[in-house]
Amino acid sequence: MKLIEINAFTKANILKKFSLPYNDLTNVRIDSIEKFQTLGLPTRKSELFSKTGIRAIYEKEYLEEQVSGFYTELKSTDNYRIVFRKGFYSPFQSNLPKGITIKFDKEPTLDKLSSNPFYYLSGALNKNFYEIKVEKGFHVETPLEIIYLDDLYKSQTHMYITLKLEENSRLNLYEKVLINAETFFNHTLNVVLEKDSKLVHVHEQKSQDNTHIINTYNYTQNENSSSKIYSYQDGANLAIALWNVDLAGENANVDFTALQLPTNKQKLNTLVNIQHNAPNTTSNQLIKQIINDEAKGLVDAKVIAGHNAPGTKANQLCNSLLLSKKASAQSYVKPQLKIFIDELEASHGATVGSLSEEELYYLMSRGITKENARLMLIDAFKKDAYERFPTWAKEDLDEYQ
């Protein structure tokens, strides 16, 4: 089935075609289908998706049925793990400490005001709603890995997960999107941080060049909660990561760091929407992209300081480096501030450039080869973003690079 065909089917036919269970959650699925069909697939006029290259997935034929796929070997680790294969929880490959639980979510919350149709598609077509909960006061330093595996040719997987950190809990989350076939992976992760909770979240996407991936993240942060988010994108024909952060409680704060490395003909997109909706909230963004060959990279970063958010502090910086001289290599950078209050501190900026010929010449004059000089300048460009990643994630990323 093509995604574009879903709009033409009745709700009953969609439930049947995708073999979705009839249970207490059927109404949630039907609401999601209705919202998806009302919004429709994005066009070039869509403000959110206009430059993302999203139309590349519309005409692709994907299997309707989600099956478990093949067993995928994972290297051993000392980390805790939650593994999903083709959208299904795999308990035999998972291990959890006592303070973290996973269960079927029988009361999922659906945001009916979203303008993202793929969010509703994940709410409609997932096989199981899941809830992951970190218990009140539970602190764990050992990272929890959430791993998504998909290795079935021309399949599509839709997931809808809610992660809840109860009051005064701590979690290091290492999320890995490992897609190894010509598939469409559409995933929503809702994150709720209750009072005084802290989350370090690393999102790592390393997939084959022929995959299509859309990840939607919806954060709700309550009083005194703190999040540090790190996004690493390297792989997939088309990948879109949408980050929505609602700083809903006083003194909530978020640090967001992203590193995008598109090559060949890849299209990698990072869309960030941070809303300050309470007093004395803080946000910091640093986004870097390095674009090579005929690749395209997009950064659309927005900060909104609402009427109820005096004392807001917001900083935003987006830097792009073009390594290719091919006309098809493109960088789109769109930082935005929307301010509805007087009492705040805010800054934003963006740069797009290429390697400095003067710096290359200087290094080469010191006996360094041109290729090594290029690598040194590239490493220097990404260093301030990459060095922010936690040590337990960089060990894995260093091996990959």
Tab-separated table of C-alpha atoms in Angstrom, residues 34-298:
chain	number	residue	atom	x	y	z
A	34	GLU	CA	-9.784	11.043	11.211
A	35	LYS	CA	-7.144	13.618	12.158
A	36	PHE	CA	-4.675	12.170	9.646
A	37	GLN	CA	-7.220	12.202	6.843
A	38	THR	CA	-8.292	15.752	7.742
A	39	LEU	CA	-4.732	17.059	7.619
A	40	GLY	CA	-3.708	14.920	4.648
A	41	LEU	CA	-0.134	14.297	3.584
A	42	PRO	CA	1.961	17.499	3.517
A	43	THR	CA	2.336	19.393	0.242
A	44	ARG	CA	5.026	21.842	-0.863
A	45	LYS	CA	2.899	24.575	0.710
A	46	SER	CA	3.129	22.979	4.152
A	47	GLU	CA	4.962	25.340	6.504
A	48	LEU	CA	6.304	22.458	8.594
A	49	PHE	CA	7.415	20.070	5.821
A	50	SER	CA	7.881	22.240	2.698
A	51	LYS	CA	11.689	21.831	2.416
A	52	THR	CA	12.076	18.347	3.893
A	53	GLY	CA	11.734	16.259	0.714
A	54	ILE	CA	8.829	14.403	2.286
A	55	ARG	CA	7.193	13.515	-1.019
A	56	ALA	CA	9.876	10.894	-1.619
A	57	ILE	CA	7.875	8.418	0.478
A	58	TYR	CA	4.379	9.031	-0.907
A	59	GLU	CA	4.498	6.751	-3.945
A	60	LYS	CA	6.475	3.922	-2.359
A	61	GLU	CA	4.742	0.571	-1.994
A	62	TYR	CA	4.919	-0.739	1.574
A	63	LEU	CA	3.516	-3.896	3.115
A	64	GLU	CA	0.474	-3.344	5.324
A	65	GLU	CA	1.127	-6.199	7.700
A	66	GLN	CA	3.653	-5.780	10.501
A	67	VAL	CA	5.393	-9.040	11.229
A	68	SER	CA	8.155	-9.695	13.695
A	69	GLY	CA	10.901	-9.965	11.080
A	70	PHE	CA	14.191	-11.750	11.604
A	71	TYR	CA	16.048	-12.128	14.871
A	72	THR	CA	18.792	-9.480	14.939
A	73	GLU	CA	21.953	-10.066	16.924
A	74	LEU	CA	22.952	-7.218	19.249
A	75	LYS	CA	26.384	-6.893	20.765
A	76	SER	CA	26.505	-7.400	24.508
A	77	THR	CA	26.547	-4.391	26.812
A	78	ASP	CA	26.431	-3.456	30.468
A	79	ASN	CA	23.564	-1.042	29.749
A	80	TYR	CA	19.916	-1.766	30.437
A	81	ARG	CA	17.812	-2.369	27.335
A	82	ILE	CA	14.355	-2.193	25.832
A	83	VAL	CA	14.315	-3.690	22.338
A	84	PHE	CA	11.548	-3.307	19.751
A	85	ARG	CA	11.544	-5.436	16.596
A	86	LYS	CA	9.140	-4.311	13.887
A	87	GLY	CA	7.278	-2.288	16.502
A	88	PHE	CA	6.853	-5.185	18.938
A	89	TYR	CA	8.495	-5.314	22.363
A	90	SER	CA	11.135	-8.052	22.485
A	91	PRO	CA	11.445	-9.114	26.170
A	92	PHE	CA	14.067	-11.784	25.461
A	93	GLN	CA	16.499	-9.128	24.202
A	94	SER	CA	15.614	-6.643	26.962
A	95	ASN	CA	16.636	-6.206	30.580
A	96	LEU	CA	15.433	-3.592	33.084
A	97	PRO	CA	16.213	-2.544	36.657
A	98	LYS	CA	13.426	-2.746	39.233
A	99	GLY	CA	12.643	0.985	39.115
A	100	ILE	CA	11.742	0.995	35.389
A	101	THR	CA	8.734	-0.797	33.905
A	102	ILE	CA	7.217	-1.238	30.445
A	103	LYS	CA	3.581	-2.153	29.845
A	104	PHE	CA	0.781	-1.776	27.319
A	105	ASP	CA	-0.648	1.731	27.583
A	106	LYS	CA	-4.422	1.419	27.947
A	107	GLU	CA	-5.023	5.176	28.275
A	108	PRO	CA	-2.767	6.881	25.725
A	109	THR	CA	-3.090	10.649	25.436
A	110	LEU	CA	-3.714	12.019	21.949
A	111	ASP	CA	-2.921	15.668	21.214
A	112	LYS	CA	-5.759	16.783	18.942
A	113	LEU	CA	-4.108	20.114	18.065
A	114	SER	CA	-0.972	18.816	16.345
A	115	SER	CA	-0.314	19.866	12.742
A	116	ASN	CA	1.870	16.801	12.121
A	117	PRO	CA	-0.079	14.114	10.192
A	118	PHE	CA	2.603	11.489	10.862
A	119	TYR	CA	1.983	11.841	14.587
A	120	TYR	CA	-1.626	10.770	13.983
A	121	LEU	CA	-0.483	8.017	11.614
A	122	SER	CA	1.606	6.506	14.420
A	123	GLY	CA	-1.413	6.776	16.735
A	124	ALA	CA	-3.602	4.995	14.188
A	125	LEU	CA	-1.403	2.207	12.828
A	126	ASN	CA	0.775	1.060	15.722
A	127	LYS	CA	0.079	-2.502	16.846
A	128	ASN	CA	0.500	-1.732	20.556
A	129	PHE	CA	0.607	1.466	22.593
A	130	TYR	CA	3.461	1.220	25.120
A	131	GLU	CA	4.216	3.081	28.359
A	132	ILE	CA	7.680	3.152	29.936
A	133	LYS	CA	7.750	4.474	33.506
A	134	VAL	CA	10.591	5.518	35.788
A	135	GLU	CA	9.337	5.330	39.364
A	136	LYS	CA	9.297	8.271	41.773
A	137	GLY	CA	12.703	8.984	43.294
A	138	PHE	CA	14.463	6.306	41.197
A	139	HIS	CA	17.983	7.280	40.126
A	140	VAL	CA	20.058	5.175	37.769
A	141	GLU	CA	23.402	6.123	36.213
A	142	THR	CA	23.642	3.102	33.914
A	143	PRO	CA	22.099	4.138	30.569
A	144	LEU	CA	18.852	2.614	29.378
A	145	GLU	CA	19.013	1.752	25.676
A	146	ILE	CA	15.827	1.795	23.620
A	147	ILE	CA	16.629	0.058	20.347
A	148	TYR	CA	14.370	-0.036	17.285
A	149	LEU	CA	15.146	-2.842	14.830
A	150	ASP	CA	13.636	-3.262	11.401
A	151	ASP	CA	15.147	-5.488	8.741
A	152	LEU	CA	12.122	-6.548	6.669
A	153	TYR	CA	12.210	-5.400	3.041
A	154	LYS	CA	9.588	-2.803	2.008
A	155	SER	CA	7.770	-2.932	5.314
A	156	GLN	CA	6.325	-0.068	7.333
A	157	THR	CA	6.425	0.252	11.101
A	158	HIS	CA	4.423	2.698	13.223
A	159	MET	CA	5.062	3.124	16.944
A	160	TYR	CA	3.484	5.184	19.736
A	161	ILE	CA	5.325	5.183	23.080
A	162	THR	CA	5.000	7.279	26.221
A	163	LEU	CA	7.948	7.682	28.597
A	164	LYS	CA	7.089	9.014	32.064
A	165	LEU	CA	9.640	10.138	34.622
A	166	GLU	CA	7.894	10.463	37.955
A	167	GLU	CA	8.796	13.119	40.519
A	168	ASN	CA	12.505	13.404	41.418
A	169	SER	CA	13.613	10.545	39.132
A	170	ARG	CA	16.753	10.422	36.951
A	171	LEU	CA	17.413	8.615	33.683
A	172	ASN	CA	20.134	8.398	31.033
A	173	LEU	CA	18.365	7.336	27.840
A	174	TYR	CA	20.242	6.072	24.774
A	175	GLU	CA	17.803	5.705	21.884
A	176	LYS	CA	19.066	3.899	18.767
A	177	VAL	CA	17.221	3.788	15.436
A	178	LEU	CA	18.877	0.889	13.574
A	179	ILE	CA	16.949	0.312	10.347
A	180	ASN	CA	18.583	-2.041	7.848
A	181	ALA	CA	16.200	-2.467	4.953
A	182	GLU	CA	14.178	-0.433	2.456
A	183	THR	CA	11.489	0.427	4.981
A	184	PHE	CA	9.352	3.259	6.316
A	185	PHE	CA	9.748	3.782	10.067
A	186	ASN	CA	7.319	6.224	11.694
A	187	HIS	CA	7.644	6.651	15.432
A	188	THR	CA	6.276	8.887	18.196
A	189	LEU	CA	7.815	9.171	21.643
A	190	ASN	CA	5.927	11.273	24.187
A	191	VAL	CA	8.081	12.269	27.169
A	192	VAL	CA	6.586	13.532	30.433
A	193	LEU	CA	8.973	14.929	33.050
A	194	GLU	CA	7.309	15.428	36.404
A	195	LYS	CA	8.515	17.821	39.102
A	196	ASP	CA	12.293	17.746	39.808
A	197	SER	CA	12.956	14.914	37.332
A	198	LYS	CA	16.032	14.896	35.092
A	199	LEU	CA	16.560	13.213	31.719
A	200	VAL	CA	19.625	12.893	29.491
A	201	HIS	CA	18.381	11.717	26.084
A	202	VAL	CA	20.669	10.686	23.222
A	203	HIS	CA	18.945	9.998	19.894
A	204	GLU	CA	21.202	8.108	17.495
A	205	GLN	CA	20.112	7.348	13.957
A	206	LYS	CA	22.389	5.137	11.867
A	207	SER	CA	20.488	3.495	9.035
A	208	GLN	CA	20.910	2.339	5.451
A	209	ASP	CA	20.666	4.927	2.687
A	210	ASN	CA	17.421	3.497	1.254
A	211	THR	CA	15.282	3.904	4.395
A	212	HIS	CA	12.675	6.550	5.225
A	213	ILE	CA	12.422	7.600	8.869
A	214	ILE	CA	10.175	10.044	10.718
A	215	ASN	CA	10.677	10.476	14.464
A	216	THR	CA	8.309	12.696	16.472
A	217	TYR	CA	9.221	13.694	20.025
A	218	ASN	CA	6.744	15.498	22.284
A	219	TYR	CA	8.204	16.683	25.589
A	220	THR	CA	6.160	18.061	28.494
A	221	GLN	CA	8.343	19.395	31.306
A	222	ASN	CA	6.907	20.297	34.688
A	223	GLU	CA	8.276	22.382	37.570
A	224	ASN	CA	12.075	22.249	38.075
A	225	SER	CA	12.471	19.454	35.516
A	226	SER	CA	15.584	19.291	33.364
A	227	SER	CA	16.362	17.668	30.031
A	228	LYS	CA	19.510	17.412	27.964
A	229	ILE	CA	18.780	16.215	24.436
A	230	TYR	CA	21.424	15.102	21.940
A	231	SER	CA	20.469	14.196	18.366
A	232	TYR	CA	22.887	12.437	15.988
A	233	GLN	CA	21.719	11.812	12.402
A	234	ASP	CA	23.856	9.832	9.969
A	235	GLY	CA	22.074	7.642	7.414
A	236	ALA	CA	18.720	7.095	5.648
A	237	ASN	CA	17.563	8.360	2.277
A	238	LEU	CA	15.118	10.657	4.058
A	239	ALA	CA	15.000	11.303	7.799
A	240	ILE	CA	12.960	13.841	9.735
A	241	ALA	CA	13.280	14.362	13.486
A	242	LEU	CA	10.606	16.636	14.970
A	243	TRP	CA	11.269	17.853	18.502
A	244	ASN	CA	8.459	19.607	20.376
A	245	VAL	CA	9.314	20.750	23.901
A	246	ASP	CA	6.720	22.341	26.194
A	247	LEU	CA	8.378	24.013	29.188
A	248	ALA	CA	5.144	23.943	31.156
A	249	GLY	CA	6.428	24.323	34.733
A	250	GLU	CA	8.371	27.097	36.446
A	251	ASN	CA	12.171	26.744	36.274
A	252	ALA	CA	12.004	23.929	33.698
A	253	ASN	CA	14.995	23.877	31.361
A	254	VAL	CA	16.202	22.132	28.216
A	255	ASP	CA	19.581	21.928	26.468
A	256	PHE	CA	19.313	20.730	22.869
A	257	THR	CA	22.335	19.707	20.775
A	258	ALA	CA	22.121	18.222	17.271
A	259	LEU	CA	24.724	16.974	14.810
A	260	GLN	CA	23.632	16.205	11.230
A	261	LEU	CA	25.956	14.479	8.742
A	262	PRO	CA	24.182	13.946	5.388
A	263	THR	CA	26.176	12.451	2.485
A	264	ASN	CA	25.485	10.997	-0.976
A	265	LYS	CA	21.884	12.028	-1.832
A	266	GLN	CA	20.514	11.906	1.685
A	267	LYS	CA	18.003	14.405	3.045
A	268	LEU	CA	18.328	14.853	6.807
A	269	ASN	CA	16.011	17.219	8.655
A	270	THR	CA	15.881	18.537	12.217
A	271	LEU	CA	12.764	20.493	13.217
A	272	VAL	CA	12.704	21.958	16.729
A	273	ASN	CA	9.854	23.776	18.460
A	274	ILE	CA	10.522	24.898	22.049
A	275	GLN	CA	7.697	26.681	23.875
A	276	HIS	CA	8.275	28.642	27.072
A	277	ASN	CA	4.919	28.534	28.877
A	278	ALA	CA	5.940	29.180	32.494
A	279	PRO	CA	8.094	31.715	34.402
A	280	ASN	CA	11.896	31.481	34.572
A	281	THR	CA	12.292	28.708	32.014
A	282	THR	CA	15.527	28.224	30.060
A	283	SER	CA	16.395	26.757	26.670
A	284	ASN	CA	19.696	26.434	24.813
A	285	GLN	CA	20.109	25.097	21.280
A	286	LEU	CA	23.264	24.264	19.330
A	287	ILE	CA	22.698	22.609	15.959
A	288	LYS	CA	25.459	21.747	13.481
A	289	GLN	CA	25.229	20.150	10.053
A	290	ILE	CA	28.022	18.996	7.744
A	291	ILE	CA	26.784	18.431	4.190
A	292	ASN	CA	28.711	16.464	1.567
A	293	ASP	CA	28.222	15.120	-1.979
A	294	GLU	CA	24.685	15.837	-3.264
A	295	ALA	CA	23.050	15.771	0.149
A	296	LYS	CA	20.562	18.212	1.644
A	297	GLY	CA	20.224	19.265	5.256
A	298	LEU	CA	17.455	21.266	6.888
